[in-house]
PDB file of C-alpha atoms in Angstrom:
ATOM      1  CA  MET Z   1     159.374 113.022  18.623  1.00  0.00           C
ATOM      2  CA  PRO Z   2     157.284 110.616  20.777  1.00  0.00           C
ATOM      3  CA  ALA Z   3     154.631 108.570  19.033  1.00  0.00           C
ATOM      4  CA  ALA Z   4     151.072 109.881  19.220  1.00  0.00           C
ATOM      5  CA  PHE Z   5     148.537 108.211  21.476  1.00  0.00           C
ATOM      6  CA  ASN Z   6     145.499 106.390  20.113  1.00  0.00           C
ATOM      7  CA  ASP Z   7     142.488 104.601  21.537  1.00  0.00           C
ATOM      8  CA  ILE Z   8     143.598 100.975  21.150  1.00  0.00           C
ATOM      9  CA  VAL Z   9     142.180  97.651  22.278  1.00  0.00           C
ATOM     10  CA  ASP Z  10     144.388  94.792  21.085  1.00  0.00           C
ATOM     11  CA  ILE Z  11     143.626  91.821  23.343  1.00  0.00           C
ATOM     12  CA  GLY Z  12     144.572  88.379  22.072  1.00  0.00           C
ATOM     13  CA  PRO Z  13     142.808  85.025  22.588  1.00  0.00           C
ATOM     14  CA  SER Z  14     145.168  84.015  25.423  1.00  0.00           C
ATOM     15  CA  CYS Z  15     143.953  86.871  27.619  1.00  0.00           C
ATOM     16  CA  PHE Z  16     141.167  86.256  30.126  1.00  0.00           C
ATOM     17  CA  GLU Z  17     139.348  89.109  31.844  1.00  0.00           C
ATOM     18  CA  ARG Z  18     136.549  89.257  34.404  1.00  0.00           C
ATOM     19  CA  PHE Z  19     134.736  92.570  34.198  1.00  0.00           C
ATOM     20  CA  ILE Z  20     132.989  94.116  37.189  1.00  0.00           C
ATOM     21  CA  ASP Z  21     130.366  96.698  36.310  1.00  0.00           C
ATOM     22  CA  SER Z  22     127.004  97.957  37.523  1.00  0.00           C
ATOM     23  CA  SER Z  23     125.203  95.015  35.894  1.00  0.00           C
ATOM     24  CA  ASN Z  24     126.885  92.292  37.966  1.00  0.00           C
ATOM     25  CA  ALA Z  25     127.913  94.413  40.975  1.00  0.00           C
ATOM     26  CA  PRO Z  26     125.622  97.468  41.207  1.00  0.00           C
ATOM     27  CA  GLN Z  27     127.246  98.451  44.519  1.00  0.00           C
ATOM     28  CA  ILE Z  28     130.353  99.781  42.742  1.00  0.00           C
ATOM     29  CA  SER Z  29     128.492 102.876  41.537  1.00  0.00           C
ATOM     30  CA  ASP Z  30     127.956 103.851  45.185  1.00  0.00           C
ATOM     31  CA  ILE Z  31     131.645 104.764  45.437  1.00  0.00           C
ATOM     32  CA  ASP Z  32     132.069 106.090  41.883  1.00  0.00           C
ATOM     33  CA  ILE Z  33     133.750 103.052  40.345  1.00  0.00           C
ATOM     34  CA  GLU Z  34     132.770 102.992  36.671  1.00  0.00           C
ATOM     35  CA  LEU Z  35     134.368  99.690  35.713  1.00  0.00           C
ATOM     36  CA  ALA Z  36     136.897  97.254  37.163  1.00  0.00           C
ATOM     37  CA  GLY Z  37     138.412  93.922  36.298  1.00  0.00           C
ATOM     38  CA  CYS Z  38     140.688  91.013  37.129  1.00  0.00           C
ATOM     39  CA  SER Z  39     142.859  89.977  34.190  1.00  0.00           C
ATOM     40  CA  ASN Z  40     145.163  87.057  33.359  1.00  0.00           C
ATOM     41  CA  LEU Z  41     147.135  88.170  30.326  1.00  0.00           C
ATOM     42  CA  SER Z  42     149.550  86.536  27.895  1.00  0.00           C
ATOM     43  CA  GLY Z  43     150.346  86.997  24.230  1.00  0.00           C
ATOM     44  CA  ASN Z  44     148.928  90.111  22.599  1.00  0.00           C
ATOM     45  CA  TYR Z  45     147.795  92.783  25.001  1.00  0.00           C
ATOM     46  CA  THR Z  46     147.921  96.519  24.263  1.00  0.00           C
ATOM     47  CA  VAL Z  47     145.356  99.031  25.486  1.00  0.00           C
ATOM     48  CA  GLY Z  48     145.632 102.744  24.748  1.00  0.00           C
ATOM     49  CA  ARG Z  49     143.503 105.688  25.865  1.00  0.00           C
ATOM     50  CA  VAL Z  50     143.524 109.289  24.672  1.00  0.00           C
ATOM     51  CA  THR Z  51     142.701 111.749  27.482  1.00  0.00           C
ATOM     52  CA  PRO Z  52     140.423 109.287  29.333  1.00  0.00           C
ATOM     53  CA  PRO Z  53     137.771 110.995  31.493  1.00  0.00           C
ATOM     54  CA  ASN Z  54     138.379 108.749  34.509  1.00  0.00           C
ATOM     55  CA  HIS Z  55     141.247 107.867  36.841  1.00  0.00           C
ATOM     56  CA  THR Z  56     142.756 104.435  36.129  1.00  0.00           C
ATOM     57  CA  LEU Z  57     144.517 102.151  38.620  1.00  0.00           C
ATOM     58  CA  PHE Z  58     146.555  99.076  37.672  1.00  0.00           C
ATOM     59  CA  TYR Z  59     148.054  96.650  40.185  1.00  0.00           C
ATOM     60  CA  SER Z  60     150.530  93.979  39.077  1.00  0.00           C
ATOM     61  CA  ILE Z  61     149.903  90.723  40.932  1.00  0.00           C
ATOM     62  CA  ASN Z  62     152.367  88.679  38.920  1.00  0.00           C
ATOM     63  CA  GLY Z  63     154.604  89.545  35.971  1.00  0.00           C
ATOM     64  CA  VAL Z  64     155.552  92.842  34.348  1.00  0.00           C
ATOM     65  CA  GLY Z  65     153.779  95.375  32.164  1.00  0.00           C
ATOM     66  CA  LYS Z  66     154.860  98.637  30.538  1.00  0.00           C
ATOM     67  CA  PHE Z  67     153.161 102.036  30.448  1.00  0.00           C
ATOM     68  CA  ARG Z  68     153.863 104.716  27.870  1.00  0.00           C
ATOM     69  CA  MET Z  69     152.792 108.233  28.850  1.00  0.00           C
ATOM     70  CA  PRO Z  70     153.517 111.765  27.633  1.00  0.00           C
ATOM     71  CA  THR Z  71     156.288 111.958  30.265  1.00  0.00           C
ATOM     72  CA  GLY Z  72     157.957 108.726  29.151  1.00  0.00           C
ATOM     73  CA  GLU Z  73     157.814 104.983  29.784  1.00  0.00           C
ATOM     74  CA  LEU Z  74     157.502 103.149  33.102  1.00  0.00           C
ATOM     75  CA  PRO Z  75     157.531  99.414  33.849  1.00  0.00           C
ATOM     76  CA  LEU Z  76     155.014  98.042  36.353  1.00  0.00           C
ATOM     77  CA  GLN Z  77     156.677  95.296  38.340  1.00  0.00           C
ATOM     78  CA  GLU Z  78     155.080  92.633  40.517  1.00  0.00           C
ATOM     79  CA  GLY Z  79     153.608  94.205  43.659  1.00  0.00           C
ATOM     80  CA  GLN Z  80     153.524  97.725  42.192  1.00  0.00           C
ATOM     81  CA  LEU Z  81     150.478  99.949  41.718  1.00  0.00           C
ATOM     82  CA  ILE Z  82     150.209 102.737  39.155  1.00  0.00           C
ATOM     83  CA  VAL Z  83     147.662 105.538  39.488  1.00  0.00           C
ATOM     84  CA  LEU Z  84     146.932 107.309  36.201  1.00  0.00           C
ATOM     85  CA  PRO Z  85     145.023 110.586  36.643  1.00  0.00           C
ATOM     86  CA  ALA Z  86     142.057 111.481  34.457  1.00  0.00           C
ATOM     87  CA  ASN Z  87     142.757 113.187  31.121  1.00  0.00           C
ATOM     88  CA  GLN Z  88     146.302 111.768  30.856  1.00  0.00           C
ATOM     89  CA  SER Z  89     146.819 109.696  27.725  1.00  0.00           C
ATOM     90  CA  PHE Z  90     148.524 106.348  28.150  1.00  0.00           C
ATOM     91  CA  GLU Z  91     149.290 103.042  26.494  1.00  0.00           C
ATOM     92  CA  VAL Z  92     149.797  99.816  28.438  1.00  0.00           C
ATOM     93  CA  SER Z  93     151.242  96.556  27.136  1.00  0.00           C
ATOM     94  CA  ILE Z  94     152.512  93.256  28.491  1.00  0.00           C
ATOM     95  CA  VAL Z  95     156.270  92.618  28.895  1.00  0.00           C
ATOM     96  CA  SER Z  96     156.520  89.236  30.627  1.00  0.00           C
ATOM     97  CA  SER Z  97     155.108  85.996  29.240  1.00  0.00           C
ATOM     98  CA  GLN Z  98     152.284  86.123  31.788  1.00  0.00           C
ATOM     99  CA  TRP Z  99     150.859  89.200  33.509  1.00  0.00           C
ATOM    100  CA  ASP Z 100     148.146  88.983  36.170  1.00  0.00           C
ATOM    101  CA  ILE Z 101     146.597  92.314  37.154  1.00  0.00           C
ATOM    102  CA  ILE Z 102     143.598  94.038  38.668  1.00  0.00           C
ATOM    103  CA  TRP Z 103     142.457  97.408  37.402  1.00  0.00           C
ATOM    104  CA  LEU Z 104     139.809 100.005  38.239  1.00  0.00           C
ATOM    105  CA  ASN Z 105     138.343 102.993  36.424  1.00  0.00           C
ATOM    106  CA  LEU Z 106     137.269 105.639  38.950  1.00  0.00           C
ATOM    107  CA  SER Z 107     134.987 108.537  38.061  1.00  0.00           C
ATOM    108  CA  ASN Z 108     136.604 111.955  37.988  1.00  0.00           C
ATOM    109  CA  ALA Z 109     134.363 112.866  40.918  1.00  0.00           C
ATOM    110  CA  GLU Z 110     134.768 114.756  44.175  1.00  0.00           C
ATOM    111  CA  ARG Z 111     135.323 111.491  46.039  1.00  0.00           C
ATOM    112  CA  TRP Z 112     138.546 110.855  44.090  1.00  0.00           C
ATOM    113  CA  LYS Z 113     139.781 114.446  43.839  1.00  0.00           C
ATOM    114  CA  ALA Z 114     143.093 113.398  45.423  1.00  0.00           C
ATOM    115  CA  PHE Z 115     143.985 111.667  42.133  1.00  0.00           C
ATOM    116  CA  LYS Z 116     143.656 114.879  40.104  1.00  0.00           C
ATOM    117  CA  LYS Z 117     147.372 115.287  39.419  1.00  0.00           C
ATOM    118  CA  ASN Z 118     149.467 116.100  36.398  1.00  0.00           C
ATOM    119  CA  HIS Z 119     151.461 112.880  36.453  1.00  0.00           C
ATOM    120  CA  ALA Z 120     151.227 109.161  37.148  1.00  0.00           C
ATOM    121  CA  VAL Z 121     152.136 107.818  40.587  1.00  0.00           C
ATOM    122  CA  ILE Z 122     153.849 104.468  41.238  1.00  0.00           C
ATOM    123  CA  VAL Z 123     153.371 102.827  44.644  1.00  0.00           C
ATOM    124  CA  ASP Z 124     155.911 100.129  45.503  1.00  0.00           C
ATOM    125  CA  ASN Z 125     154.993  97.097  47.579  1.00  0.00           C
ATOM    126  CA  ALA Z 126     151.308  98.101  47.485  1.00  0.00           C
ATOM    127  CA  LYS Z 127     150.109  94.798  48.976  1.00  0.00           C
ATOM    128  CA  LEU Z 128     146.677  94.754  47.314  1.00  0.00           C
ATOM    129  CA  GLU Z 129     146.041  91.007  47.364  1.00  0.00           C
ATOM    130  CA  GLY Z 130     143.055  91.624  49.653  1.00  0.00           C
ATOM    131  CA  LEU Z 131     141.591  94.026  47.081  1.00  0.00           C
ATOM    132  CA  HIS Z 132     142.108  91.370  44.414  1.00  0.00           C
ATOM    133  CA  HIS Z 133     140.209  88.754  46.431  1.00  0.00           C
ATOM    134  CA  ALA Z 134     137.365  91.205  47.144  1.00  0.00           C
ATOM    135  CA  MET Z 135     137.052  92.026  43.434  1.00  0.00           C
ATOM    136  CA  GLU Z 136     136.939  88.339  42.488  1.00  0.00           C
ATOM    137  CA  LEU Z 137     134.173  87.906  45.074  1.00  0.00           C
ATOM    138  CA  LEU Z 138     132.224  90.840  43.633  1.00  0.00           C
ATOM    139  CA  TYR Z 139     132.442  89.236  40.200  1.00  0.00           C
ATOM    140  CA  LEU Z 140     131.286  85.797  41.344  1.00  0.00           C
ATOM    141  CA  GLU Z 141     128.932  86.483  44.235  1.00  0.00           C
ATOM    142  CA  ARG Z 142     125.193  87.070  43.752  1.00  0.00           C
ATOM    143  CA  ASP Z 143     124.194  87.287  47.407  1.00  0.00           C
ATOM    144  CA  ALA Z 144     123.716  90.962  48.332  1.00  0.00           C
ATOM    145  CA  ASP Z 145     125.110  90.559  51.849  1.00  0.00           C
ATOM    146  CA  ASN Z 146     128.299  88.958  50.586  1.00  0.00           C
ATOM    147  CA  ARG Z 147     128.704  91.621  47.906  1.00  0.00           C
ATOM    148  CA  ASN Z 148     128.221  94.350  50.513  1.00  0.00           C
ATOM    149  CA  ALA Z 149     130.900  92.730  52.663  1.00  0.00           C
ATOM    150  CA  ALA Z 150     133.252  92.657  49.665  1.00  0.00           C
ATOM    151  CA  MET Z 151     132.466  96.312  48.968  1.00  0.00           C
ATOM    152  CA  GLN Z 152     133.573  97.236  52.475  1.00  0.00           C
ATOM    153  CA  VAL Z 153     136.952  95.690  51.699  1.00  0.00           C
ATOM    154  CA  VAL Z 154     137.185  97.444  48.323  1.00  0.00           C
ATOM    155  CA  THR Z 155     136.317 100.799  49.893  1.00  0.00           C
ATOM    156  CA  ARG Z 156     138.936 100.432  52.600  1.00  0.00           C
ATOM    157  CA  TYR Z 157     141.652  99.506  50.135  1.00  0.00           C
ATOM    158  CA  LEU Z 158     140.798 102.432  47.861  1.00  0.00           C
ATOM    159  CA  GLN Z 159     140.938 104.786  50.827  1.00  0.00           C
ATOM    160  CA  ARG Z 160     144.357 103.366  51.679  1.00  0.00           C
ATOM    161  CA  ILE Z 161     145.477 103.872  48.082  1.00  0.00           C
ATOM    162  CA  VAL Z 162     144.391 107.518  48.239  1.00  0.00           C
ATOM    163  CA  GLU Z 163     146.373 108.054  51.422  1.00  0.00           C
ATOM    164  CA  THR Z 164     149.436 106.134  50.240  1.00  0.00           C
ATOM    165  CA  SER Z 165     149.643 107.707  46.778  1.00  0.00           C
ATOM    166  CA  THR Z 166     149.186 111.228  48.145  1.00  0.00           C
ATOM    167  CA  GLY Z 167     151.689 110.872  50.973  1.00  0.00           C
ATOM    168  CA  GLY Z 168     149.136 110.522  53.772  1.00  0.00           C
ATOM    169  CA  PRO Z 169     148.930 107.822  56.446  1.00  0.00           C
ATOM    170  CA  GLN Z 170     148.866 104.280  55.072  1.00  0.00           C
ATOM    171  CA  VAL Z 171     146.428 102.908  57.623  1.00  0.00           C
ATOM    172  CA  GLN Z 172     142.838 104.090  57.610  1.00  0.00           C
ATOM    173  CA  ASP Z 173     141.772 105.894  60.743  1.00  0.00           C
ATOM    174  CA  ASP Z 174     139.921 103.608  63.168  1.00  0.00           C
ATOM    175  CA  LYS Z 175     137.067 106.079  63.502  1.00  0.00           C
ATOM    176  CA  GLN Z 176     136.570 106.171  59.721  1.00  0.00           C
ATOM    177  CA  ALA Z 177     136.622 102.368  59.582  1.00  0.00           C
ATOM    178  CA  ARG Z 178     133.963 102.147  62.294  1.00  0.00           C
ATOM    179  CA  GLN Z 179     131.787 104.682  60.498  1.00  0.00           C
ATOM    180  CA  LEU Z 180     132.122 102.799  57.228  1.00  0.00           C
ATOM    181  CA  ASN Z 181     131.228  99.494  58.864  1.00  0.00           C
ATOM    182  CA  ARG Z 182     128.233 101.020  60.608  1.00  0.00           C
ATOM    183  CA  LEU Z 183     126.836 102.489  57.401  1.00  0.00           C
ATOM    184  CA  HIS Z 184     127.248  99.264  55.460  1.00  0.00           C
ATOM    185  CA  ASN Z 185     125.616  97.323  58.304  1.00  0.00           C
ATOM    186  CA  LEU Z 186     122.734  99.795  58.330  1.00  0.00           C
ATOM    187  CA  PHE Z 187     121.990  99.532  54.628  1.00  0.00           C
ATOM    188  CA  SER Z 188     122.533  95.788  54.605  1.00  0.00           C
ATOM    189  CA  ALA Z 189     119.695  95.634  57.161  1.00  0.00           C
ATOM    190  CA  VAL Z 190     117.607  98.019  55.067  1.00  0.00           C
ATOM    191  CA  ASP Z 191     118.127  95.847  51.995  1.00  0.00           C
ATOM    192  CA  LYS Z 192     116.699  92.880  53.912  1.00  0.00           C
ATOM    193  CA  GLN Z 193     113.544  94.816  54.905  1.00  0.00           C
ATOM    194  CA  LEU Z 194     112.765  97.119  52.007  1.00  0.00           C
ATOM    195  CA  GLN Z 195     109.058  96.849  52.792  1.00  0.00           C
ATOM    196  CA  PHE Z 196     109.627  98.707  56.081  1.00  0.00           C
ATOM    197  CA  ASP Z 197     108.868 102.445  56.288  1.00  0.00           C
ATOM    198  CA  TRP Z 198     112.458 103.662  56.534  1.00  0.00           C
ATOM    199  CA  ASP Z 199     112.193 107.320  57.572  1.00  0.00           C
ATOM    200  CA  MET Z 200     115.083 109.371  58.932  1.00  0.00           C
ATOM    201  CA  GLN Z 201     114.189 108.584  62.519  1.00  0.00           C
ATOM    202  CA  SER Z 202     114.233 104.815  61.999  1.00  0.00           C
ATOM    203  CA  LEU Z 203     117.440 105.000  59.953  1.00  0.00           C
ATOM    204  CA  SER Z 204     119.147 107.138  62.598  1.00  0.00           C
ATOM    205  CA  GLU Z 205     118.051 104.853  65.413  1.00  0.00           C
ATOM    206  CA  LYS Z 206     119.239 101.775  63.521  1.00  0.00           C
ATOM    207  CA  ALA Z 207     122.655 103.348  62.839  1.00  0.00           C
ATOM    208  CA  HIS Z 208     122.943 104.929  66.310  1.00  0.00           C
ATOM    209  CA  TYR Z 209     123.735 108.298  64.716  1.00  0.00           C
ATOM    210  CA  SER Z 210     121.968 111.636  64.841  1.00  0.00           C
ATOM    211  CA  ALA Z 211     120.008 112.441  61.670  1.00  0.00           C
ATOM    212  CA  PRO Z 212     122.347 115.301  60.584  1.00  0.00           C
ATOM    213  CA  HIS Z 213     125.459 113.162  61.151  1.00  0.00           C
ATOM    214  CA  LEU Z 214     123.975 110.211  59.250  1.00  0.00           C
ATOM    215  CA  HIS Z 215     123.074 112.572  56.408  1.00  0.00           C
ATOM    216  CA  ARG Z 216     126.652 113.887  56.203  1.00  0.00           C
ATOM    217  CA  LEU Z 217     128.186 110.409  56.265  1.00  0.00           C
ATOM    218  CA  CYS Z 218     125.869 109.096  53.539  1.00  0.00           C
ATOM    219  CA  LEU Z 219     126.685 112.026  51.277  1.00  0.00           C
ATOM    220  CA  GLN Z 220     130.374 111.362  51.865  1.00  0.00           C
ATOM    221  CA  LEU Z 221     130.235 107.601  51.227  1.00  0.00           C
ATOM    222  CA  PHE Z 222     127.398 107.177  48.714  1.00  0.00           C
ATOM    223  CA  GLY Z 223     127.026 110.641  47.220  1.00  0.00           C
ATOM    224  CA  ARG Z 224     123.345 110.662  48.163  1.00  0.00           C
ATOM    225  CA  SER Z 225     121.210 111.249  51.249  1.00  0.00           C
ATOM    226  CA  PRO Z 226     120.034 108.342  53.457  1.00  0.00           C
ATOM    227  CA  LYS Z 227     116.512 108.488  52.020  1.00  0.00           C
ATOM    228  CA  GLN Z 228     117.860 108.649  48.469  1.00  0.00           C
ATOM    229  CA  HIS Z 229     119.996 105.598  49.165  1.00  0.00           C
ATOM    230  CA  VAL Z 230     116.959 103.682  50.435  1.00  0.00           C
ATOM    231  CA  ILE Z 231     115.203 104.572  47.153  1.00  0.00           C
ATOM    232  CA  HIS Z 232     118.300 103.431  45.249  1.00  0.00           C
ATOM    233  CA  LEU Z 233     118.166 100.037  46.988  1.00  0.00           C
ATOM    234  CA  ARG Z 234     114.421  99.728  46.372  1.00  0.00           C
ATOM    235  CA  MET Z 235     114.769 100.468  42.666  1.00  0.00           C
ATOM    236  CA  ALA Z 236     117.650  97.983  42.336  1.00  0.00           C
ATOM    237  CA  ARG Z 237     115.552  95.261  43.973  1.00  0.00           C
ATOM    238  CA  ALA Z 238     112.508  96.167  41.877  1.00  0.00           C
ATOM    239  CA  LYS Z 239     114.496  95.862  38.648  1.00  0.00           C
ATOM    240  CA  SER Z 240     115.794  92.467  39.730  1.00  0.00           C
ATOM    241  CA  LEU Z 241     112.298  91.208  40.589  1.00  0.00           C
ATOM    242  CA  LEU Z 242     110.801  92.533  37.353  1.00  0.00           C
ATOM    243  CA  LEU Z 243     113.337  90.512  35.379  1.00  0.00           C
ATOM    244  CA  SER Z 244     113.539  87.375  37.506  1.00  0.00           C
ATOM    245  CA  THR Z 245     109.855  86.841  38.423  1.00  0.00           C
ATOM    246  CA  ARG Z 246     106.386  87.059  36.923  1.00  0.00           C
ATOM    247  CA  TRP Z 247     105.019  88.871  39.947  1.00  0.00           C
ATOM    248  CA  PRO Z 248     102.463  91.605  39.230  1.00  0.00           C
ATOM    249  CA  VAL Z 249     103.839  95.154  39.382  1.00  0.00           C
ATOM    250  CA  ALA Z 250     101.560  95.949  42.340  1.00  0.00           C
ATOM    251  CA  TYR Z 251     103.002  92.994  44.282  1.00  0.00           C
ATOM    252  CA  ILE Z 252     106.570  94.103  43.565  1.00  0.00           C
ATOM    253  CA  ALA Z 253     105.655  97.642  44.626  1.00  0.00           C
ATOM    254  CA  ASN Z 254     104.489  96.370  48.017  1.00  0.00           C
ATOM    255  CA  TYR Z 255     107.507  94.096  48.348  1.00  0.00           C
ATOM    256  CA  VAL Z 256     109.945  97.009  48.027  1.00  0.00           C
ATOM    257  CA  GLY Z 257     108.030  99.375  50.291  1.00  0.00           C
ATOM    258  CA  TYR Z 258     105.402 101.157  48.169  1.00  0.00           C
ATOM    259  CA  ALA Z 259     101.789 100.658  49.246  1.00  0.00           C
ATOM    260  CA  ASN Z 260     100.585 102.659  46.251  1.00  0.00           C
ATOM    261  CA  VAL Z 261     101.472 101.153  42.866  1.00  0.00           C
ATOM    262  CA  PHE Z 262     101.056 104.541  41.150  1.00  0.00           C
ATOM    263  CA  THR Z 263     103.656 106.116  43.464  1.00  0.00           C
ATOM    264  CA  PHE Z 264     105.990 103.179  42.827  1.00  0.00           C
ATOM    265  CA  SER Z 265     105.575 103.411  39.047  1.00  0.00           C
ATOM    266  CA  LYS Z 266     106.208 107.159  39.109  1.00  0.00           C
ATOM    267  CA  ARG Z 267     109.361 106.708  41.187  1.00  0.00           C
ATOM    268  CA  PHE Z 268     110.568 103.806  39.018  1.00  0.00           C
ATOM    269  CA  LYS Z 269     110.137 105.824  35.820  1.00  0.00           C
ATOM    270  CA  LYS Z 270     111.994 108.749  37.374  1.00  0.00           C
ATOM    271  CA  SER Z 271     114.848 106.396  38.213  1.00  0.00           C
ATOM    272  CA  THR Z 272     115.048 104.395  34.967  1.00  0.00           C
ATOM    273  CA  GLY Z 273     113.270 106.522  32.362  1.00  0.00           C
ATOM    274  CA  VAL Z 274     110.639 103.826  31.678  1.00  0.00           C
ATOM    275  CA  SER Z 275     107.671 102.351  33.517  1.00  0.00           C
ATOM    276  CA  PRO Z 276     108.022  99.014  35.338  1.00  0.00           C
ATOM    277  CA  THR Z 277     106.051  97.232  32.628  1.00  0.00           C
ATOM    278  CA  GLU Z 278     108.145  98.779  29.846  1.00  0.00           C
ATOM    279  CA  PHE Z 279     111.334  97.824  31.722  1.00  0.00           C
ATOM    280  CA  ARG Z 280     110.178  94.203  32.026  1.00  0.00           C
ATOM    281  CA  LEU Z 281     109.128  93.919  28.381  1.00  0.00           C
ATOM    282  CA  GLY Z 282     112.212  95.702  27.082  1.00  0.00           C
ATOM    283  CA  ASN Z 283     114.635  93.404  28.894  1.00  0.00           C
ATOM    284  CA  LYS Z 284     113.126  90.028  28.044  1.00  0.00           C
TER     285      LYS Z 284
END
């Protein structure tokens, strides 16, 4: 009878991990990544999950690991990717003396519905070094433009993983790539001018899309409408300014595009659950 699965985190002192989450790379939530990381492992390393709610991807850059699942055991060799669907228990441990990996936890959301399978999938010769470099950049970089550029790379690789692991084409369609680039360029420009009155007309003109088409693309990529994404960017900038400056709340409101401080405070509380002042005091 196979051993039962347990939630385990046994990570020894010779393991080094760089975690990417919404605190150091808020952009990852835009494409339903809950958590990701780049890990250099040796010595003790065993992680187990019982029916995890998210999809989990591991890519072996160097060395070998081992996965135990209800269907049996599988090694993960150098250059291989394993896709573990949500709600499937697993246990992963190191086999070689050194194991360098990247890993991502993806929300069990509509965007990643292709991963909703009953079994793990191994992709040979996945060639995800570019994804690794983009993730390291997300971890280290604090400039929003550079992080947005890295996110474009991450998004493209994840789309390729979806297509490869589900038997679809391995190269992203050129039209999709152009659309993705155009949207990221649009909102990179928005992020630089949050004080501007970004209505649907100005957003559509900037992106060179019709308003309905831009709306559809934003829902597909970000899971929110264009206007909602502008608000998302404004609230992210406001939180950063509240913590990193002593600027008055009214000044920050104007800086991120709200002429009326009451409207800004109401929107901020709706987004975070607390007022701007409470957010600043509570995070000192």
